Tab-separated table of C-alpha atoms in Angstrom:
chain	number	residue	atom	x	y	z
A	1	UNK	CA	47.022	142.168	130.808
A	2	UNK	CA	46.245	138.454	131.022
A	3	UNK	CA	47.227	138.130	127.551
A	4	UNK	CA	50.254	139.248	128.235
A	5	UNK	CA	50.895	136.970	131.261
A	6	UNK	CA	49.529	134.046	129.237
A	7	UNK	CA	52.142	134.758	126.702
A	8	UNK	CA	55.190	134.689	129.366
A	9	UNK	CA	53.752	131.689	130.890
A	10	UNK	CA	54.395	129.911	127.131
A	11	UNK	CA	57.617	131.717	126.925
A	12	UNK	CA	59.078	130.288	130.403
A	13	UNK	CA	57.294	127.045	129.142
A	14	UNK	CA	59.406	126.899	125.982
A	15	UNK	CA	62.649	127.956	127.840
A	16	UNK	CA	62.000	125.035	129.824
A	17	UNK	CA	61.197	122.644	127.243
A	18	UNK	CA	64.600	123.122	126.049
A	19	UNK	CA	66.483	123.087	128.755
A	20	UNK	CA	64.878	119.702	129.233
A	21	UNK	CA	65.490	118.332	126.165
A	22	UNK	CA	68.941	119.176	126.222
A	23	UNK	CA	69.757	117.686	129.338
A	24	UNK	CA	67.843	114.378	128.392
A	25	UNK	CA	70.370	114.524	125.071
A	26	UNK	CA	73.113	115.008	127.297
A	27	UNK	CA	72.216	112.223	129.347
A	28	UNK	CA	71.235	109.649	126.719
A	29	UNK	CA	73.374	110.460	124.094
A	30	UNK	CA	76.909	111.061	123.796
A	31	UNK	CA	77.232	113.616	121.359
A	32	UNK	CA	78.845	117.128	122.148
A	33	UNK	CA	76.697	119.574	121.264
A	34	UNK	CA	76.809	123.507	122.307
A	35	UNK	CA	73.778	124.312	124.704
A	36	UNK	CA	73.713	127.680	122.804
A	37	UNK	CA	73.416	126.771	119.633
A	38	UNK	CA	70.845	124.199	120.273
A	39	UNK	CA	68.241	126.544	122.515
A	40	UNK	CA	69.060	129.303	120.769
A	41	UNK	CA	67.277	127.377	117.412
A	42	UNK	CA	64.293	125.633	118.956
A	43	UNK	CA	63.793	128.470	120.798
A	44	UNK	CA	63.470	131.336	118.721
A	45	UNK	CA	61.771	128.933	116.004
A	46	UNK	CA	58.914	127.983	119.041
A	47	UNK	CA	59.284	132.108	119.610
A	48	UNK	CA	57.904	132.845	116.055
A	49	UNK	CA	55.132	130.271	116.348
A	50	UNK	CA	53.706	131.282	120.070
A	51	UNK	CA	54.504	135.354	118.336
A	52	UNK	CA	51.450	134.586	115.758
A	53	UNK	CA	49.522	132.824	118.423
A	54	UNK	CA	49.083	134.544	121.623
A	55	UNK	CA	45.546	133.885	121.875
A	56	UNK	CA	46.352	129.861	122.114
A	57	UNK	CA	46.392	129.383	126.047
A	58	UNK	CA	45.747	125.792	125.778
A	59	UNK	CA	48.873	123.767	127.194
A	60	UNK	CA	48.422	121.266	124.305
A	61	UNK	CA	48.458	123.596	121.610
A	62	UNK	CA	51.571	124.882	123.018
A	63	UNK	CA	53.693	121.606	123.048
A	64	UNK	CA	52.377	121.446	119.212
A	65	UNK	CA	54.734	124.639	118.653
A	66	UNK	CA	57.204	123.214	120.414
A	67	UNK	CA	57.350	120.226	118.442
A	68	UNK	CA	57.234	122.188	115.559
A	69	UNK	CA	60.088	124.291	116.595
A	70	UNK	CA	62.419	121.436	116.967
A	71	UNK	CA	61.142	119.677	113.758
A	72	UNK	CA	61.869	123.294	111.782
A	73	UNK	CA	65.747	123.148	113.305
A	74	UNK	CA	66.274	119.444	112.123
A	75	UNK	CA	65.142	120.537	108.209
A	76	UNK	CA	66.693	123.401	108.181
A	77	UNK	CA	70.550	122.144	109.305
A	78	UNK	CA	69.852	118.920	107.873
A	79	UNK	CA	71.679	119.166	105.078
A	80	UNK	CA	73.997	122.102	106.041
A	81	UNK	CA	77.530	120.554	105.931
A	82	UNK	CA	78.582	122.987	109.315
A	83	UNK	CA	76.023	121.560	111.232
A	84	UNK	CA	77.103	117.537	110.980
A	85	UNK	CA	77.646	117.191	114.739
A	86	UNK	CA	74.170	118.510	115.829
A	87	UNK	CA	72.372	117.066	113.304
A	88	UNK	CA	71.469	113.282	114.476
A	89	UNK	CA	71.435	114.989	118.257
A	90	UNK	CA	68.782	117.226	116.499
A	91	UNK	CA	67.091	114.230	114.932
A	92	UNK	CA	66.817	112.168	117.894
A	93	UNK	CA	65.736	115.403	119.701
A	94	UNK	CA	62.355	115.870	117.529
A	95	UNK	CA	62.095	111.668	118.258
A	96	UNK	CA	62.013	112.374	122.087
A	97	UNK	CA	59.399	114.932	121.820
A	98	UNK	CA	57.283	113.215	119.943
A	99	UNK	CA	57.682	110.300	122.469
A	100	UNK	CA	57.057	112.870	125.379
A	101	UNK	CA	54.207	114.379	124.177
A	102	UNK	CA	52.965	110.960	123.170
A	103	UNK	CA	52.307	112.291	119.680
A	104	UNK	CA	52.963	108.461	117.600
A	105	UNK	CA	52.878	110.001	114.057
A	106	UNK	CA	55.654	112.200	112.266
A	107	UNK	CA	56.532	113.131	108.562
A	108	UNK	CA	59.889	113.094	107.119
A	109	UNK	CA	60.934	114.161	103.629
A	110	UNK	CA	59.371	111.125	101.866
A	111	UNK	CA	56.669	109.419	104.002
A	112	UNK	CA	54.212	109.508	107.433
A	113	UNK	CA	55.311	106.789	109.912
A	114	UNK	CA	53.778	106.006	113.026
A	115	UNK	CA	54.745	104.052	116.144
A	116	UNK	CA	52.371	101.356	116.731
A	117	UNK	CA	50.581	100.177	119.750
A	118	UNK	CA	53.712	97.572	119.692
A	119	UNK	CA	56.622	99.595	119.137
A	120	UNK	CA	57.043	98.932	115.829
A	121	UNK	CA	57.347	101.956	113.522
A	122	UNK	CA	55.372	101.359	109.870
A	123	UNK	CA	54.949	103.719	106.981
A	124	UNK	CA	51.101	104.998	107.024
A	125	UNK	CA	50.046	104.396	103.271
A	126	UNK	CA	47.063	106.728	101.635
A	127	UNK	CA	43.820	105.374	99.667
A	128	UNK	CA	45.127	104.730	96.310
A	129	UNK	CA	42.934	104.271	93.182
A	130	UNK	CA	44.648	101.270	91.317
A	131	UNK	CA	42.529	100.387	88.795
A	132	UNK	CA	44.816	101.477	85.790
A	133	UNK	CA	47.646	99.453	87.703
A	134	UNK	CA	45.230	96.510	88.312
A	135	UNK	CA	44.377	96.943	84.234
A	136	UNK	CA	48.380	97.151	83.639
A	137	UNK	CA	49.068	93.609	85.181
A	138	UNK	CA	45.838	92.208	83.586
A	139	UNK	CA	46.979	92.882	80.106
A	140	UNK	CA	50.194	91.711	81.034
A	141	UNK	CA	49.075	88.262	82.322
A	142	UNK	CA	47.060	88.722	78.919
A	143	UNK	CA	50.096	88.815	76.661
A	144	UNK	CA	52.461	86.107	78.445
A	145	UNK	CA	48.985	83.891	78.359
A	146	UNK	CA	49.165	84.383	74.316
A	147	UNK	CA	52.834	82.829	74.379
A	148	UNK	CA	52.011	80.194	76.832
A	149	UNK	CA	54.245	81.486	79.806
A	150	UNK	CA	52.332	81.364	83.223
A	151	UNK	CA	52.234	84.579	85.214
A	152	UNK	CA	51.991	84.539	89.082
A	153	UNK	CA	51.289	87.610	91.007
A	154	UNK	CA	52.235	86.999	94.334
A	155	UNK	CA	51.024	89.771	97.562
A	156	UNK	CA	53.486	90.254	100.076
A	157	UNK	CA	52.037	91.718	103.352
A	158	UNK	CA	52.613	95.518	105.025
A	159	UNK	CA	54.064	96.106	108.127
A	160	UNK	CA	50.299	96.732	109.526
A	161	UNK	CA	49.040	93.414	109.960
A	162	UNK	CA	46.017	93.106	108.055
A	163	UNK	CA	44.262	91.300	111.421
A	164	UNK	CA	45.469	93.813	113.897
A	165	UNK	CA	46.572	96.804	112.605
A	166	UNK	CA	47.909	98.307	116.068
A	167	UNK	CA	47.373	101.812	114.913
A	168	UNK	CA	47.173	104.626	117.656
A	169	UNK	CA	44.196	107.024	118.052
A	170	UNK	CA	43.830	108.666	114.535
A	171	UNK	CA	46.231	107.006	112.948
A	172	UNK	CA	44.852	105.429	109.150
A	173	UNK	CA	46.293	103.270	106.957
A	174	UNK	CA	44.679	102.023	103.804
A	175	UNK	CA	47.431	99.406	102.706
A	176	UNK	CA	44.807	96.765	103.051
A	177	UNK	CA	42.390	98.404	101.507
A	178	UNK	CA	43.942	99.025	98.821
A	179	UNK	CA	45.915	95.415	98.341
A	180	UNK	CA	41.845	94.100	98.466
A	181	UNK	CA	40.931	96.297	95.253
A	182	UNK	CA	43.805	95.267	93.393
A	183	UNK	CA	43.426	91.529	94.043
A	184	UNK	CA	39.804	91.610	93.593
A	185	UNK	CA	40.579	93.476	90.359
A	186	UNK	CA	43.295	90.904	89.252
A	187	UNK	CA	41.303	87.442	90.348
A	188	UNK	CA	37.823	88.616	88.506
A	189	UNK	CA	40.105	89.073	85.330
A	190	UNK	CA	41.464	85.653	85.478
A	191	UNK	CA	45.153	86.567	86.467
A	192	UNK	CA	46.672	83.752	89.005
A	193	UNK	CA	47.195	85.334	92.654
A	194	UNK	CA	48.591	84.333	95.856
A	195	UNK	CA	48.240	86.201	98.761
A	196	UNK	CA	50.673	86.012	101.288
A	197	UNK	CA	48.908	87.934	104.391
A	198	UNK	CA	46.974	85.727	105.409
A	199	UNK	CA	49.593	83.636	106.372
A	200	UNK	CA	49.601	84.336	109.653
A	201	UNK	CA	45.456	85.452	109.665
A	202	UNK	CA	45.329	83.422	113.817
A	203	UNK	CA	48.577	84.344	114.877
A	204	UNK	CA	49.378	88.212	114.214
A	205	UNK	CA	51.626	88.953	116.787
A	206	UNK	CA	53.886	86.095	114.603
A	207	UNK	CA	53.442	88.568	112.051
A	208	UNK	CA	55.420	91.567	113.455
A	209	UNK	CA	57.334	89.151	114.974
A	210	UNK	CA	59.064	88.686	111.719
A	211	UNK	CA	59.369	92.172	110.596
A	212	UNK	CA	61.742	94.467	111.288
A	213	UNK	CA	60.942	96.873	113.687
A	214	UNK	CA	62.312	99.845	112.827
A	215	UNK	CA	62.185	99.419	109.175
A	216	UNK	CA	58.961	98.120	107.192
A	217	UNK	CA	60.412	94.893	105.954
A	218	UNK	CA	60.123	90.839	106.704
A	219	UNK	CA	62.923	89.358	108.215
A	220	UNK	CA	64.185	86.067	106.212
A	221	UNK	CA	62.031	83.649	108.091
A	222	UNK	CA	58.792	85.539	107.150
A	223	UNK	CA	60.109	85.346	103.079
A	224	UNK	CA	60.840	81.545	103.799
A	225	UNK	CA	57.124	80.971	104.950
A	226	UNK	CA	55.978	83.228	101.269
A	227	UNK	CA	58.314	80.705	99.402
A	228	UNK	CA	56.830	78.091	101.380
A	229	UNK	CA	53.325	78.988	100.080
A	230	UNK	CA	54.265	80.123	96.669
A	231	UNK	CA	56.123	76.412	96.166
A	232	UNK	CA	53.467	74.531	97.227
A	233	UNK	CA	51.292	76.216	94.856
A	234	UNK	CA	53.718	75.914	91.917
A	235	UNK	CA	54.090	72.596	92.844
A	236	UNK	CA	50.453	71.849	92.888
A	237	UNK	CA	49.138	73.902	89.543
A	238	UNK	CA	52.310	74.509	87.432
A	239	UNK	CA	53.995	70.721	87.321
A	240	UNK	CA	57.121	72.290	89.242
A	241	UNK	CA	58.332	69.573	91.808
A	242	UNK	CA	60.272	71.232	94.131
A	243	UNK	CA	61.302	69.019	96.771
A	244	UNK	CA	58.966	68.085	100.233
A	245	UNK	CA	62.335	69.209	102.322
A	246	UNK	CA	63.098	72.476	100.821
A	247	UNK	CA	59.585	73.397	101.936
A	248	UNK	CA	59.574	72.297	105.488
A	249	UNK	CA	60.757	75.128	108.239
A	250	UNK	CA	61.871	72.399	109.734
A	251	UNK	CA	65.044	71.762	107.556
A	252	UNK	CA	66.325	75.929	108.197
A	253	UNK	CA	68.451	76.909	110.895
A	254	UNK	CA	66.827	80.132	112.591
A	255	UNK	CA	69.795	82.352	113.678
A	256	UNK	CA	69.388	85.455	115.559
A	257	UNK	CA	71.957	88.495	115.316
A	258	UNK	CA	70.637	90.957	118.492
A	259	UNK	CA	72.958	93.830	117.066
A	260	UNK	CA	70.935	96.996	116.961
A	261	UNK	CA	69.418	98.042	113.739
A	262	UNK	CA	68.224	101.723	113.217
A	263	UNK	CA	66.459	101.405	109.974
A	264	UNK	CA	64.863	104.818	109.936
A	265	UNK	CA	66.758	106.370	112.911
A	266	UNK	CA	68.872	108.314	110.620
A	267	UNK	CA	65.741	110.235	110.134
A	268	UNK	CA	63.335	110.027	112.639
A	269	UNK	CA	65.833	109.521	115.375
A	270	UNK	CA	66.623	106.658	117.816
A	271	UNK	CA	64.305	107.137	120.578
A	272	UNK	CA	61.517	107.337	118.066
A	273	UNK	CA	62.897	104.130	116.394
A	274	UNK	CA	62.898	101.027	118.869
A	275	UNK	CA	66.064	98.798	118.863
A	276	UNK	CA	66.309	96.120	116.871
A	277	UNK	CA	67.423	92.716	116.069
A	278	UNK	CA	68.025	90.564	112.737
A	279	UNK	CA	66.959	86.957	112.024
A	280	UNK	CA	68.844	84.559	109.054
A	281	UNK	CA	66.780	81.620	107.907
A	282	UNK	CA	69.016	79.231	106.742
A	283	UNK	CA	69.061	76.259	104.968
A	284	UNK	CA	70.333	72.583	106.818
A	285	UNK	CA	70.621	70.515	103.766
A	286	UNK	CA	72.983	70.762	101.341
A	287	UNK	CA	73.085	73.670	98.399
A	288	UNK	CA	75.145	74.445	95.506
A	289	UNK	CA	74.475	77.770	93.343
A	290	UNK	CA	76.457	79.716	90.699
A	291	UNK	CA	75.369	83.611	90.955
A	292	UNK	CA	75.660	86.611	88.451
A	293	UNK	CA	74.848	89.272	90.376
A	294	UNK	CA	74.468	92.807	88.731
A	295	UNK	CA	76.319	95.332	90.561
A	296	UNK	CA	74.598	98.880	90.025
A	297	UNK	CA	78.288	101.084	91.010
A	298	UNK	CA	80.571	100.395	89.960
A	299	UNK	CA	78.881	98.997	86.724
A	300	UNK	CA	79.956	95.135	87.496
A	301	UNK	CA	79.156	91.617	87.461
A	302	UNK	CA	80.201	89.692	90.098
A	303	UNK	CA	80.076	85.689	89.470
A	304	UNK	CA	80.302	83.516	92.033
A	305	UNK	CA	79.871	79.645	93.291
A	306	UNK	CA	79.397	77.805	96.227
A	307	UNK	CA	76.582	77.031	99.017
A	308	UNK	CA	73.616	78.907	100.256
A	309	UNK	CA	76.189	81.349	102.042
A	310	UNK	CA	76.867	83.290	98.758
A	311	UNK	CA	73.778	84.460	97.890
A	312	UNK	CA	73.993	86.370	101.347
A	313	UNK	CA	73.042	89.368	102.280
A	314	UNK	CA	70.413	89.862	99.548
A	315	UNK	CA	70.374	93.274	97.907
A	316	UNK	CA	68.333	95.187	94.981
A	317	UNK	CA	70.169	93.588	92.427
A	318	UNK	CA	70.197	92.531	88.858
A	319	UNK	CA	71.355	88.716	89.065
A	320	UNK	CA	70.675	85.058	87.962
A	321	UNK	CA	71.306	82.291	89.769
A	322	UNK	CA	71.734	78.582	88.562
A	323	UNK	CA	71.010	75.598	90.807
A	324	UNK	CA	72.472	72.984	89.742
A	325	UNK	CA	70.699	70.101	91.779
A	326	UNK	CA	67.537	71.057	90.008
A	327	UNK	CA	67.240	69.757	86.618
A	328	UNK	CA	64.360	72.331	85.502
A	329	UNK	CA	62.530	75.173	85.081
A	330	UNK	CA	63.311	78.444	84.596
A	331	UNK	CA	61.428	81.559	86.964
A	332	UNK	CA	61.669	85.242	86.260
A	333	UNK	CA	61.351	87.399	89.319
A	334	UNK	CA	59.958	90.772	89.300
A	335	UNK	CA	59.594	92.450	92.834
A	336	UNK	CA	59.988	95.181	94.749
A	337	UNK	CA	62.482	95.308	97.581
A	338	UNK	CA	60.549	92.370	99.655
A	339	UNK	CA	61.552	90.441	96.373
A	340	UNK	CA	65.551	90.393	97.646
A	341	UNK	CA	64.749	88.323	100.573
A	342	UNK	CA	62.142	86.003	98.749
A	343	UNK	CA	64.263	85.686	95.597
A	344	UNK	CA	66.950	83.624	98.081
A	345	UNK	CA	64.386	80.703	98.171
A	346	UNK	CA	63.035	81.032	95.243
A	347	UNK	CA	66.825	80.010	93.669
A	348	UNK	CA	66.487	76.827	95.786
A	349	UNK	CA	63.023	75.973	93.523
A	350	UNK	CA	63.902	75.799	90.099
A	351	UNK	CA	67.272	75.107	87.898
A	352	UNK	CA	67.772	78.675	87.057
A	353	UNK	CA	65.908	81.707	88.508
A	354	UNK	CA	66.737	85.673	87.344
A	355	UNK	CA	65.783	88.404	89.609
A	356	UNK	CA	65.070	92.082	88.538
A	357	UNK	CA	63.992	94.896	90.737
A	358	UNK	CA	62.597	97.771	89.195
A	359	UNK	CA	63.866	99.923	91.597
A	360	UNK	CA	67.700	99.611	90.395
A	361	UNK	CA	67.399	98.874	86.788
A	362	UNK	CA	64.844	100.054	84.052
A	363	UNK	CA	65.659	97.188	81.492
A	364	UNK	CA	63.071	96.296	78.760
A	365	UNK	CA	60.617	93.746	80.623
A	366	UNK	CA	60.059	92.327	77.197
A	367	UNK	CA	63.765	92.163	76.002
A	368	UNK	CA	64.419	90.625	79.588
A	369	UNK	CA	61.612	88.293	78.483
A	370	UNK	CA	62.929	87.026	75.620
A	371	UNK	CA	66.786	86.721	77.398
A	372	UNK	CA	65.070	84.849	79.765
A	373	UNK	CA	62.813	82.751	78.025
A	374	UNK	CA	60.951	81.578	81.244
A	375	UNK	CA	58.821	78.438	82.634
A	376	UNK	CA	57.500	81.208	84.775
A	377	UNK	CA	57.027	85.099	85.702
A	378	UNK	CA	56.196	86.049	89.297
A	379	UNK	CA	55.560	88.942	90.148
A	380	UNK	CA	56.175	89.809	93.885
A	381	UNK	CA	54.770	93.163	95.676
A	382	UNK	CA	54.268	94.399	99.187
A	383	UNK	CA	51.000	95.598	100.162
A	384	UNK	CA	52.113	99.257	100.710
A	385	UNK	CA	51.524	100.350	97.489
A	386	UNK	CA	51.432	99.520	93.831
A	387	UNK	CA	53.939	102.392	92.306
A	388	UNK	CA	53.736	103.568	89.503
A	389	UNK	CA	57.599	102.390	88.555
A	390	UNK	CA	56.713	98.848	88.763
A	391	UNK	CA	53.255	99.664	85.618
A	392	UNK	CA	55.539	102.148	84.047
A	393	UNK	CA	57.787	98.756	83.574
A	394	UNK	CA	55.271	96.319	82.023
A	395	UNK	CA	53.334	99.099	79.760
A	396	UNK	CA	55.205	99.022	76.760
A	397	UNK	CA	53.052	98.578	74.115
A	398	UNK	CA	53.533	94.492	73.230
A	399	UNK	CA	53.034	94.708	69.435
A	400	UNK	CA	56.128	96.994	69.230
A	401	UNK	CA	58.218	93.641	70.567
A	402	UNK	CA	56.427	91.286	68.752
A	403	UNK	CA	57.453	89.732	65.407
């Protein structure tokens, strides 16, 4: 008999629950959406769980099903073309409970993420073992060493600052962890490395500062501070003389665009996802470029001259770009998708700079070597992982492109 109460009391709990959530959609969102249709899902889905576990009395375990329930609803009309007008409402449904039951961690198709402590949402990254990537870039530094081309490997940081992680209660993230093995890995084989998180080691809150919040990438301004590092060190090791004002913040206009960004709210839904805002980093002094830019669709190049303004926004493209008011030096670029907003200032360093992203295009690293002929190869990454597309793209055996 008290089972049997204990189960009704979850039912009327769960009829609840969606009334509730429907009328906090109604009243934060405006999207139409049939009551019906929406209980009638989350409810019958949180019916099927509680069904299997009427033995669970504990209130907690019960908002578990119901967050389940909702999450089910979203993947299973996700991609159902009838079910278009529900389907954000749906999304930004599963957000809200996950912000009502104060639950900071959620999977979507691809990846965890996880609200931190700040409001920023980052992608939690699991222990990787690296050593046959760390092995991959050390015979690669190997090989351009044997032709006398320098090789750079440059870290880029994660979301989760590596001095103050702001992770909830049982949240993990090994993106530092991971970044140390590698680097460790990389600097006891001799391969040059600059890491880039520990710009801001005494000031982390600077650090989120200049990420995007609901995305996991550095605004402008944090890419400018990378160059800034990276140029001094070129400057200082590799003979490059890149100019005392194109290093100094001071010299870049910092404009702020306060439109709201939703990065990932097209999947985890917008009251997950905090607003955002955008910053541009751009330069005072006078520039002058002439870009090639790779368009992926339609197959295209675009060409293009003029000031700073054209290589704007920066995407994961194929391009080169000549500077003509530096005389020399020649960089090849190899990054991930933190590379697009680097590779901007990187073009204001040397007389001709070419930026690939493995990503988009699956080139021959060794053919674009020897199109290239560089002063230079950097290789830029972000500490959340080191993929397996980016060794895949340097492990071409190097005798079969040798003469």
């Amino acid at each position: 008999m008290l089972m049997k109460w204990r189960h009704i009391g979850q039912k009327f709990i769960g009829i609840l629950f969606c009334v509730v959530i429907f009328v906090f959609g109604l009243t934060f969102y405006d999207i139409a959406l049939q009551p019906y249709t929406f209980i009638r899902f989350v409810y019958w889905e949180m019916e099927s769980h509680l069904g299997k576990e009427t033995s669970q009395s504990n209130l907690q375990q019960t908002c578990v099903h119901m967050r389940d329930a909702v999450r089910n609803v979203i993947l299973t009309n996700r991609n159902s073309p009838s079910k278009n007008q529900i389907q954000q409402y749906l999304i930004n449904a599963y957000g809200a409970v996950q912000v009502l039951l104060d639950i900071q961690s959620v999977h979507d198709s691809y990846y965890q993420w996880c609200r931190l402590r700040n409001g920023y949402v980052a992608m939690l990254v699991p222990y990787q073992d690296n050593t046959e990537a760390a092995d991959t870039f050390i015979q690669f530094d190997r090989w351009l060493k044997a032709r006398n081309i320098p090789f750079l490997f440059v870290q880029a940081p994660h979301l989760v600052c590596k001095y103050a992680p702001e992770l909830p209660r049982g949240a993990t993230c090994f993106s530092d962890d991971n970044a140390n093995r590698f680097l460790n890995r990389l600097r006891n084989a001799g391969v040059d490395c600059l890491d880039t998180r520990e710009i801001f080691k005494d000031s982390p809150q600077k650090h989120y500062e200049l990420f995007l919040k609901s995305e996991t990438h550095w605004q402008m301004e944090y890419a400018f501070y990378a160059f800034q590092q990276t140029g001094r060190h070129l400057n200082e090791k590799y003979g490059f003389s890149i100019a005392p004002h194109v290093l100094d913040a001071k010299n870049y206009y910092r404009v702020r665009n306060d439109s709201i960004l939703y990065g990932q709210g097209t999947r985890l839904g917008e009251t997950f996802v905090p607003e955002d805002h955008e910053v541009s980093f751009l330069p005072k002094f006078s520039t002058q470029f002439i870009l090639d830019r790779e368009i992926l669709w339609p197959r295209e190049t675009l060409h293009k001259e003029g000031a700073f303004d054209i290589l704007l926004p920066p995407g994961l493209t194929q391009e080169k770009v000549i500077n003509p008011k530096v005389p020399s030096k020649r960089i090849l670029l190899i990054s991930d998708s933190f590379g697009a907003n680097f590779s901007r200032y990187m073009a204001l360093a040397c007389h001709e700079m070419v930026f690939v992203c493995p990503m988009k295009y699956h080139d021959d690293i060794f053919q674009k070597l020897e199109q290239t002929q560089p002063d230079m190869v950097i290789f830029l990454l972000t500490a959340r992982e080191i993929d397996h597309l980016y060794t895949d793209y340097i492990t071409l055996s190097p005798e079969i492109h040798c003469p």
